[in-house]
Coordinates of C-alpha atoms in Angstrom, one line a residue:
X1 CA -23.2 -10.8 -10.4
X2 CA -23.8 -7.3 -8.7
X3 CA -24.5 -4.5 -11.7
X4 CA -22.3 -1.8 -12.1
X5 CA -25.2 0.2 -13.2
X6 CA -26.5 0.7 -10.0
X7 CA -24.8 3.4 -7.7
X8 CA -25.6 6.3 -6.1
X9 CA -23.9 10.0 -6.3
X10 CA -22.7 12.8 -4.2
X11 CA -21.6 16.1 -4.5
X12 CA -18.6 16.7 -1.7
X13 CA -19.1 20.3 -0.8
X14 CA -21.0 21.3 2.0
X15 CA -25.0 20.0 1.6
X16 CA -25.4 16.8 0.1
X17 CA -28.2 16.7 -2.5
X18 CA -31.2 15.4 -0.3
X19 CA -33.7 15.1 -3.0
X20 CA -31.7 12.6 -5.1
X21 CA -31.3 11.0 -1.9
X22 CA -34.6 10.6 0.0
X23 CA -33.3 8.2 2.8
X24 CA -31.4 11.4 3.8
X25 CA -34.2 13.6 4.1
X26 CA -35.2 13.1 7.5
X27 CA -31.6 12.3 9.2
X28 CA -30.7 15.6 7.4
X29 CA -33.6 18.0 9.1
X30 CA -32.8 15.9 12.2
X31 CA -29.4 17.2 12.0
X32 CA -29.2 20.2 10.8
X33 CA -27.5 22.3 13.5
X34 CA -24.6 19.9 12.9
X35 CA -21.2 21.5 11.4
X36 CA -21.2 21.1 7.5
X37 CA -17.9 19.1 7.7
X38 CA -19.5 16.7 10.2
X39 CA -22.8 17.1 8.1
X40 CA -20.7 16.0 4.9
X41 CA -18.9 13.0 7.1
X42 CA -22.4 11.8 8.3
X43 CA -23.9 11.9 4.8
X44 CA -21.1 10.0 3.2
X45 CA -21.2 7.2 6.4
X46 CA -25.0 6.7 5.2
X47 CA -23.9 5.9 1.5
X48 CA -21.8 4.0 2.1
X49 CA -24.4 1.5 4.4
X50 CA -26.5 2.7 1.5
X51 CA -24.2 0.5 -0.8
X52 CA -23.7 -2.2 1.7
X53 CA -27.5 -2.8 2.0
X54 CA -27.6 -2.4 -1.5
X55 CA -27.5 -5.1 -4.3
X56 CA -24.9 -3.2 -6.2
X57 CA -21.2 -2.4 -5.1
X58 CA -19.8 1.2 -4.9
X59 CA -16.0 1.1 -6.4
X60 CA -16.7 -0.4 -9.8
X61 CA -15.3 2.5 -11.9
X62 CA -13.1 2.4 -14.0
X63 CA -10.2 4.9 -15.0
X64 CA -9.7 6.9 -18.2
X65 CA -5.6 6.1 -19.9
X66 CA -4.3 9.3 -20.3
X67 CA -1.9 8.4 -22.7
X68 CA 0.6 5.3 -21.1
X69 CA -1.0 5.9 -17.6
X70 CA -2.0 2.0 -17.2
X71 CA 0.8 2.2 -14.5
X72 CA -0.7 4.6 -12.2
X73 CA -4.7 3.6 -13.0
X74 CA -3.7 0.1 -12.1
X75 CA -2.3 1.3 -8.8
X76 CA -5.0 3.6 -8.1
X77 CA -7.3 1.2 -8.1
X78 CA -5.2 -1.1 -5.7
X79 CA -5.7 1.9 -3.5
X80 CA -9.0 2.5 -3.5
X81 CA -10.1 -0.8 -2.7
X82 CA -7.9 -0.5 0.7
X83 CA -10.6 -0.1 2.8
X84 CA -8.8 1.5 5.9
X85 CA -7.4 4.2 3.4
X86 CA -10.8 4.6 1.8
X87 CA -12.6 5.0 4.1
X88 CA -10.1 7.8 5.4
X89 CA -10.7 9.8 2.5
X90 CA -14.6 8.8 2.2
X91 CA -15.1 9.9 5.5
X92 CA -12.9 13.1 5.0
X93 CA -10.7 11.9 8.2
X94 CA -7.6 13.1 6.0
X95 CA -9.2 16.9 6.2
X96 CA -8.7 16.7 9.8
X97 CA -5.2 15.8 9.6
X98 CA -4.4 18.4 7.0
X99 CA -5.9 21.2 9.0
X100 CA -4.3 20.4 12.0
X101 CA -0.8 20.3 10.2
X102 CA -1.8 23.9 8.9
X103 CA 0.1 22.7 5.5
X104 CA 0.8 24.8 2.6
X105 CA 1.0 21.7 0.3
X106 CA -2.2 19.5 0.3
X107 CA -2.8 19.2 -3.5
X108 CA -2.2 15.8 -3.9
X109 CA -3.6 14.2 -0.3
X110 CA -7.1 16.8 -1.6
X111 CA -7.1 15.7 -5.3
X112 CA -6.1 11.4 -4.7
X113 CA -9.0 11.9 -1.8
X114 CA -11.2 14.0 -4.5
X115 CA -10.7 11.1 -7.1
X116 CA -11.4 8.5 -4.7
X117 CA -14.7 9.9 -3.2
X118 CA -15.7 10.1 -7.3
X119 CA -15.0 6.3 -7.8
X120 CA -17.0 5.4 -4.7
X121 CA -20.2 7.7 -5.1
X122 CA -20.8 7.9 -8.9
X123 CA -24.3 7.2 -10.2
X124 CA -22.3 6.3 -13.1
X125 CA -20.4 3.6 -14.9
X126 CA -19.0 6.1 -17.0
X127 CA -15.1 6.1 -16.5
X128 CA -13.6 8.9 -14.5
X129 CA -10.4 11.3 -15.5
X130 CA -7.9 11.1 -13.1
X131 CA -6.3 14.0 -14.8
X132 CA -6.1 16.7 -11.9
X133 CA -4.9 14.2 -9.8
X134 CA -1.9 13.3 -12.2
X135 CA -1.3 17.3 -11.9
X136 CA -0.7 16.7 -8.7
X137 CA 2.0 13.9 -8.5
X138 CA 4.0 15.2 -11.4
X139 CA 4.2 18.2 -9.2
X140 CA 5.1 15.9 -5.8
X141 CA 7.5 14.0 -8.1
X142 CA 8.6 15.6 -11.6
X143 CA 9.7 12.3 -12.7
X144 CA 6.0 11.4 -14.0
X145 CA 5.8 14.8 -15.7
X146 CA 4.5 13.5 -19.4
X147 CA 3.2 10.5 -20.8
X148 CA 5.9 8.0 -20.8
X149 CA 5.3 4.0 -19.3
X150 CA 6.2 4.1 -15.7
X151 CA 7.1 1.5 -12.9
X152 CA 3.7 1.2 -11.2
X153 CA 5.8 -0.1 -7.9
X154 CA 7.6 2.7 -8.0
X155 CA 4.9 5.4 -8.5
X156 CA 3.5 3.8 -5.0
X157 CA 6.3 4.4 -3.3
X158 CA 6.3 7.9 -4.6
X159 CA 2.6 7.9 -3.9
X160 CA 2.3 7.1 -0.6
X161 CA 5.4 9.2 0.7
X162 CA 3.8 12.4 -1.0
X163 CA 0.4 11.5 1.0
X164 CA 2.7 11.0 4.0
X165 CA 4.1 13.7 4.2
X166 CA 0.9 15.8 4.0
X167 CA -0.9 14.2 6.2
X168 CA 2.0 13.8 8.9
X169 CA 1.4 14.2 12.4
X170 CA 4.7 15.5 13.1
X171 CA 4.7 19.2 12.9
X172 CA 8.3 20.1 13.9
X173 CA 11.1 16.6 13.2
X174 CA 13.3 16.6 16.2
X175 CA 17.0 16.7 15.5
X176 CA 18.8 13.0 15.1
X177 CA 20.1 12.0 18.3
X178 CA 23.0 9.6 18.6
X179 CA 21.5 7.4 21.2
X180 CA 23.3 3.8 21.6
X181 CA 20.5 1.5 22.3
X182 CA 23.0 -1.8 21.4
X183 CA 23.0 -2.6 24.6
X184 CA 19.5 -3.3 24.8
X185 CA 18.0 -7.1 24.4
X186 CA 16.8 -7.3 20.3
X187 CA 13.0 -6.9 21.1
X188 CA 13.4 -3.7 23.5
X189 CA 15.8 -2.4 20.4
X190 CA 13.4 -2.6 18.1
X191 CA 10.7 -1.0 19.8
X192 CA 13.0 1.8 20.7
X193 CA 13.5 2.4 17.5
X194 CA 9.9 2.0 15.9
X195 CA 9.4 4.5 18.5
X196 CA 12.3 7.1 17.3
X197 CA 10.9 6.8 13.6
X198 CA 7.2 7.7 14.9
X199 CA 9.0 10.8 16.6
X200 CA 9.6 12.1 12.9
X201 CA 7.1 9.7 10.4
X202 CA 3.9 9.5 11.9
X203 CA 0.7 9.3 9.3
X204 CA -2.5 7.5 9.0
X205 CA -0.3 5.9 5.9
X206 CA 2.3 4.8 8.1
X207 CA 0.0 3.4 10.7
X208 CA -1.0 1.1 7.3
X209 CA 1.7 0.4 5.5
X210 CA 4.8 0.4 7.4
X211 CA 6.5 -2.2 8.6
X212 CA 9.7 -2.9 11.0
X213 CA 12.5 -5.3 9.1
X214 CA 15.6 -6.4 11.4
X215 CA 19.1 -7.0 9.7
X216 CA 20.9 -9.7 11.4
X217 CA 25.0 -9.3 10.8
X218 CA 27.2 -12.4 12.8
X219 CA 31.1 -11.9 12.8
X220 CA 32.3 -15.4 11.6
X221 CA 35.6 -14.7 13.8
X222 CA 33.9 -14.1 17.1
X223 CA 30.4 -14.9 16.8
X224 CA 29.2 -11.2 17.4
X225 CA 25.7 -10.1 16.4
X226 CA 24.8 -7.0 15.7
X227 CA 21.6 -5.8 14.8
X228 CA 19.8 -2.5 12.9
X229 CA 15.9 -1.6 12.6
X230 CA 14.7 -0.6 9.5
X231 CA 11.3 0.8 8.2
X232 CA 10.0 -0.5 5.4
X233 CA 6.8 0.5 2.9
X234 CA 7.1 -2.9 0.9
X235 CA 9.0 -6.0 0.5
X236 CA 11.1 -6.0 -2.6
X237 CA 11.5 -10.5 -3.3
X238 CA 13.3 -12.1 -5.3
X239 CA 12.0 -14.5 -7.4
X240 CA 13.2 -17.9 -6.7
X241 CA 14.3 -20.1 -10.2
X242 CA 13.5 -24.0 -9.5
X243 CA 14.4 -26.2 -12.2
X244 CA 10.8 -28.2 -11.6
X245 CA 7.8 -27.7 -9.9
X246 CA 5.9 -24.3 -9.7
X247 CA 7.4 -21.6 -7.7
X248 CA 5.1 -20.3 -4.6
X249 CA 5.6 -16.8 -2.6
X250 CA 7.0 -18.3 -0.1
X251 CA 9.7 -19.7 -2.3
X252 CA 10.3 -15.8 -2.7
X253 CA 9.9 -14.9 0.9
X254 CA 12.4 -17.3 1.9
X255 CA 15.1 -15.9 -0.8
X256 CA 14.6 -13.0 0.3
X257 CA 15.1 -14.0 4.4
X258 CA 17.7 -16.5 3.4
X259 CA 21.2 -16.0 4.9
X260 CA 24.0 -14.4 3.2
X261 CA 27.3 -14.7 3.0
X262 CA 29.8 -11.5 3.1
X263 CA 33.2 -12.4 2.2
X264 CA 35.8 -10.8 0.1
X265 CA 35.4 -7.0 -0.7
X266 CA 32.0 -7.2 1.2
X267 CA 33.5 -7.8 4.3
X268 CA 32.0 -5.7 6.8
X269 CA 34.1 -4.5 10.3
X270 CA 33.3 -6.4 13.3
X271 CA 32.3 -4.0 15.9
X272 CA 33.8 -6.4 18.7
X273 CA 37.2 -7.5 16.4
X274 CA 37.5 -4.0 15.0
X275 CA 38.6 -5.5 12.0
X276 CA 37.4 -6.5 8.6
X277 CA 35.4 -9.8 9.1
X278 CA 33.7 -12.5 7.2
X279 CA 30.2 -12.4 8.4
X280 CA 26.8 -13.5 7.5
X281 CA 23.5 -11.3 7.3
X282 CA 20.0 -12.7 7.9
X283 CA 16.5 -10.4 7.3
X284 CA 13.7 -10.9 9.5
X285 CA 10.2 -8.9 10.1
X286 CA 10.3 -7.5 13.5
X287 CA 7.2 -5.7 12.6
X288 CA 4.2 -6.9 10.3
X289 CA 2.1 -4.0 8.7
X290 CA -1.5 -3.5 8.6
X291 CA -1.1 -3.8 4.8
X292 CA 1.7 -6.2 3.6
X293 CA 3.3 -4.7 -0.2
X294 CA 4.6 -7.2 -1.5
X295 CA 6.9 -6.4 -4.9
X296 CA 8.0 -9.5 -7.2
X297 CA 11.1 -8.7 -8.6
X298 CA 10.0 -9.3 -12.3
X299 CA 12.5 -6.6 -14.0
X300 CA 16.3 -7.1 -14.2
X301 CA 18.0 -4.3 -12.5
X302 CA 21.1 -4.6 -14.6
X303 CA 18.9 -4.4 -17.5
X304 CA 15.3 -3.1 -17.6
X305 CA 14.6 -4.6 -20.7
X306 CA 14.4 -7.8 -19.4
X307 CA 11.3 -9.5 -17.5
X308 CA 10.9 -12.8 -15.6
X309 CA 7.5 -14.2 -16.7
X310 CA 7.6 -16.9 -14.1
X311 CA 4.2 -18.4 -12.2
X312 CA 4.0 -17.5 -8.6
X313 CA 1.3 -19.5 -6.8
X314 CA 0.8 -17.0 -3.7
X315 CA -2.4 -17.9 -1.6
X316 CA -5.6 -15.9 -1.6
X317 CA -5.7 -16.6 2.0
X318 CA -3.9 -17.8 4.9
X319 CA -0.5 -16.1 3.7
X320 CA 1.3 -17.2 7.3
X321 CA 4.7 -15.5 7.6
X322 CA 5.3 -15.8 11.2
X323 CA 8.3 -18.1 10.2
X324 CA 9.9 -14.6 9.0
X325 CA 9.4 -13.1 12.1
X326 CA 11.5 -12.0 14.1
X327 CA 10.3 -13.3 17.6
X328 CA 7.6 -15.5 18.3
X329 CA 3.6 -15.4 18.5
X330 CA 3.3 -12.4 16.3
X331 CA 0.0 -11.5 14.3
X332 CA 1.4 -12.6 10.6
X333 CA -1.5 -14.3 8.8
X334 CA -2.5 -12.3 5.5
X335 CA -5.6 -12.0 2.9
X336 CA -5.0 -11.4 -0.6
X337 CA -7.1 -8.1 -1.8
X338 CA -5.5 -6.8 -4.8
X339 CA -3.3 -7.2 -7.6
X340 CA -1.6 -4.5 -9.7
X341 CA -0.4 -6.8 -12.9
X342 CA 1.9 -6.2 -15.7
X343 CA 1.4 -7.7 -18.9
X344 CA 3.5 -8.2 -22.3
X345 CA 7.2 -6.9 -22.5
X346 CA 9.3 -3.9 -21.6
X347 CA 9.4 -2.4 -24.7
X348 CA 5.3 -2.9 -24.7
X349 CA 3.8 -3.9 -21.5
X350 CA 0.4 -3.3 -20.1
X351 CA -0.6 -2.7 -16.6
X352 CA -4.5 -3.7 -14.7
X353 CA -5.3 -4.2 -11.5
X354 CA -7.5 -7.6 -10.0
X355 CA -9.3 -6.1 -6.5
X356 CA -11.9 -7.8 -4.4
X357 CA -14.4 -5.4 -3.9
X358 CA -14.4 -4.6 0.5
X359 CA -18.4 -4.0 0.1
X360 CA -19.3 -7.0 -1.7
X361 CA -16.5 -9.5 -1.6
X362 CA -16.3 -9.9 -5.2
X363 CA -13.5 -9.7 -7.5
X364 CA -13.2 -7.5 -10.6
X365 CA -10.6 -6.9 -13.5
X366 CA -10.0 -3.2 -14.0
X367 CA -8.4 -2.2 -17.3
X368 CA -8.5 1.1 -17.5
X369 CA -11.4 2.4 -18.2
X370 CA -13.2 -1.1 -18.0
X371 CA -14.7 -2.4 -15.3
X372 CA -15.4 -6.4 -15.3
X373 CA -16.6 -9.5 -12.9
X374 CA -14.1 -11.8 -12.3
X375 CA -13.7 -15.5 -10.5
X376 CA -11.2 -15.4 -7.6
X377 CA -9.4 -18.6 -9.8
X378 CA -8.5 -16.0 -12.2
X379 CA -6.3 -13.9 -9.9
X380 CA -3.4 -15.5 -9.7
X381 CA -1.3 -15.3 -13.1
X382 CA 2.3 -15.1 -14.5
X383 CA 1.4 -11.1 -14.9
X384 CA 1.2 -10.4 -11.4
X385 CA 3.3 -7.9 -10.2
X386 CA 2.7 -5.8 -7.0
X387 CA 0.5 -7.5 -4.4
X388 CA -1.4 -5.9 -1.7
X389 CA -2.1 -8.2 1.3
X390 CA -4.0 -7.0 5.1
X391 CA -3.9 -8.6 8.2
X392 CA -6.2 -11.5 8.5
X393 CA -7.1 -10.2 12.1
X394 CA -8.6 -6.8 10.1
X395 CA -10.2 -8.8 7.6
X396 CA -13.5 -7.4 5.9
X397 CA -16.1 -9.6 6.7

């Protein structure tokens, strides 16, 4: 098993410390007429082949509980072992997005980049604080102000739409236009409208995370079929109940795609009857994310003291969803690369986080502040909660 004892360290601002890293010595004088941002970016590319070349993985830190902050630690970790957003904040790519944006509010985008560039360069195993960092999101979202146990799914979502919107492309949102695109065939639809969202939402974190779901609603009168395009940052599924057998994730995914029924006072208005209709409403993914969130429903929403403890088997590898998708030959194969779990009740429940390491391959239990080897035949468990999936196509190798 790789050691968490070996690492290397590096100090962000602008020279990196040559003489605890002689490898650098040389590329350093050979480049020292380069910027000190790009100087910084170069340095930090090297560590990081550094710690592929290297016996020991980078990443195996763990993160101090600031008093019921399993939820967020657990999550933050999930995050940091997305490569394509690490290595946006190892590299320092964010910096170029906030400049250009000319932002006033960058706290939390600096400080989640800050924490993560700790985790991945300490010569430690000691555990770090994410303390400054939490300063930062109870600002973003006041909700998370104190110590109380949080939703860790929905600290993400509030996680990832305060990074959003700092790092956003989009200057200057145009005003929402009442273009009809109905008229348009489904597939030119959607892109249309994938197209108006990136006119107002357009972020590295969108180009990972977001996805394009289609809503599907047939008048039963006339056989009409209109359609709507939706982003979404995660798929919220249902957990299917069988009365034998173990239930799988795509059990869940199918649940969650099945087709409904809308009768009675959820009869929607036919937009060819102009009338009140029975119709029927079918979900399907028009567009598959870079990284799939995918959110098991464990928690009543009627009542939150209430948790479904039920096995999911969902696959390590090989998740194929194309049958979700809304047309044909699409690129819908997943890998499994993190798990945020939840563990125990309620009223006294406990979140970690299982993550395959992108540098080494191997999976690790973070708890906290601890740090530990794992075998892959230990990830899947009745705790799991939020799972983090990528493309198969963008798979480390």
């Amino acid at each position: 098993m790789p050691s968490m004892r070996q690492s290397y360290t590096v100090t962000m601002p602008e020279d990196p410390p040559a003489a605890t890293f002689p490898f650098l010595k040389q590329e350093m004088r050979r480049k020292s007429s380069m910027s000190g941002s790009v100087l910084v970016s170069t340095f930090v590319g090297l560590l990081i082949n550094q710690a592929k070349n290297s016996k020991s993985a980078q990443g195996l830190v763990g993160l101090r509980n600031l008093g019921n902050t399993c939820f967020m630690n657990s999550i933050l970790q999930c995050l940091s072992n997305s490569q394509p957003l690490r290595d946006y904040c190892l590299h320092n790519a964010h910096r170029r997005d906030l400049n250009n944006n000319s932002r006033t509010n960058t706290a939390l985008m600096e400080e989640f980049a800050k924490l993560l560039q700790t985790m991945w360069t300490s010569s430690s195993s000691e555990a770090v604080s994410p303390s400054e960092f939490k300063t930062q999101i109870q600002r973003y979202a006041p909700r998370f102000v104190g110590y109380n146990q949080q939703d860790a799914q929905e600290f993400l979502r509030f996680l990832l739409d305060g990074l959003h919107n700092e790092v956003n492309r989009v200057m200057v949102r145009p005003r929402g236009s009442s273009e009809d695109f109905d008229h348009l065939p489904d597939e030119e639809k959607g892109r249309k409208m994938w197209s108006k969202y990136l006119e107002r939402e357009d972020s590295k974190i969108v180009d990972l995370f977001v996805g394009q779901l289609k809503s599907s609603l047939t008048c039963s009168s006339c056989g009409y079929c209109s359609t709507v395009f939706d982003p979404f940052w995660d798929l919220s599924l249902p957990i299917a109940k069988k009365g034998y057998g173990e239930v799988s994730l795509m059990d869940c995914m199918r649940l969650f795609t099945k087709e409904d029924v809308l009768d009675g006072d959820e009869k929607p208005t036919c937009y060819r009857c102009k009338a009140r209709r029975r119709c029927t409403k079918k979900f399907t993914v028009q567009k598959f994310p870079k990284i799939l969130v995918l959110h098991l429903k464990r928690f009543s929403e009627a009542r939150r003291t209430s948790k479904l403890s039920t096995f999911i088997n969902f696959p390590m590898k090989d998740l194929d969803l194309r049958e979700f998708a809304s047309q044909c030959s699409i690129d819908a194969v997943y890998s499994l690369y993190a798990v945020s779990n939840h563990s125990g009740t309620t009223m006294g429940g406990h979140y970690t986080a299982y993550c395959r390491n992108p540098t080494s391959g191997e999976w690790y239990t973070y708890n906290d502040s601890r740090v530990t080897p794992m075998s892959s035949s230990q990830v899947r468990s009745s705790d799991g909660y939020v799972l983090f999936y990528e493309l198969a196509s963008s798979s480390r190798l």
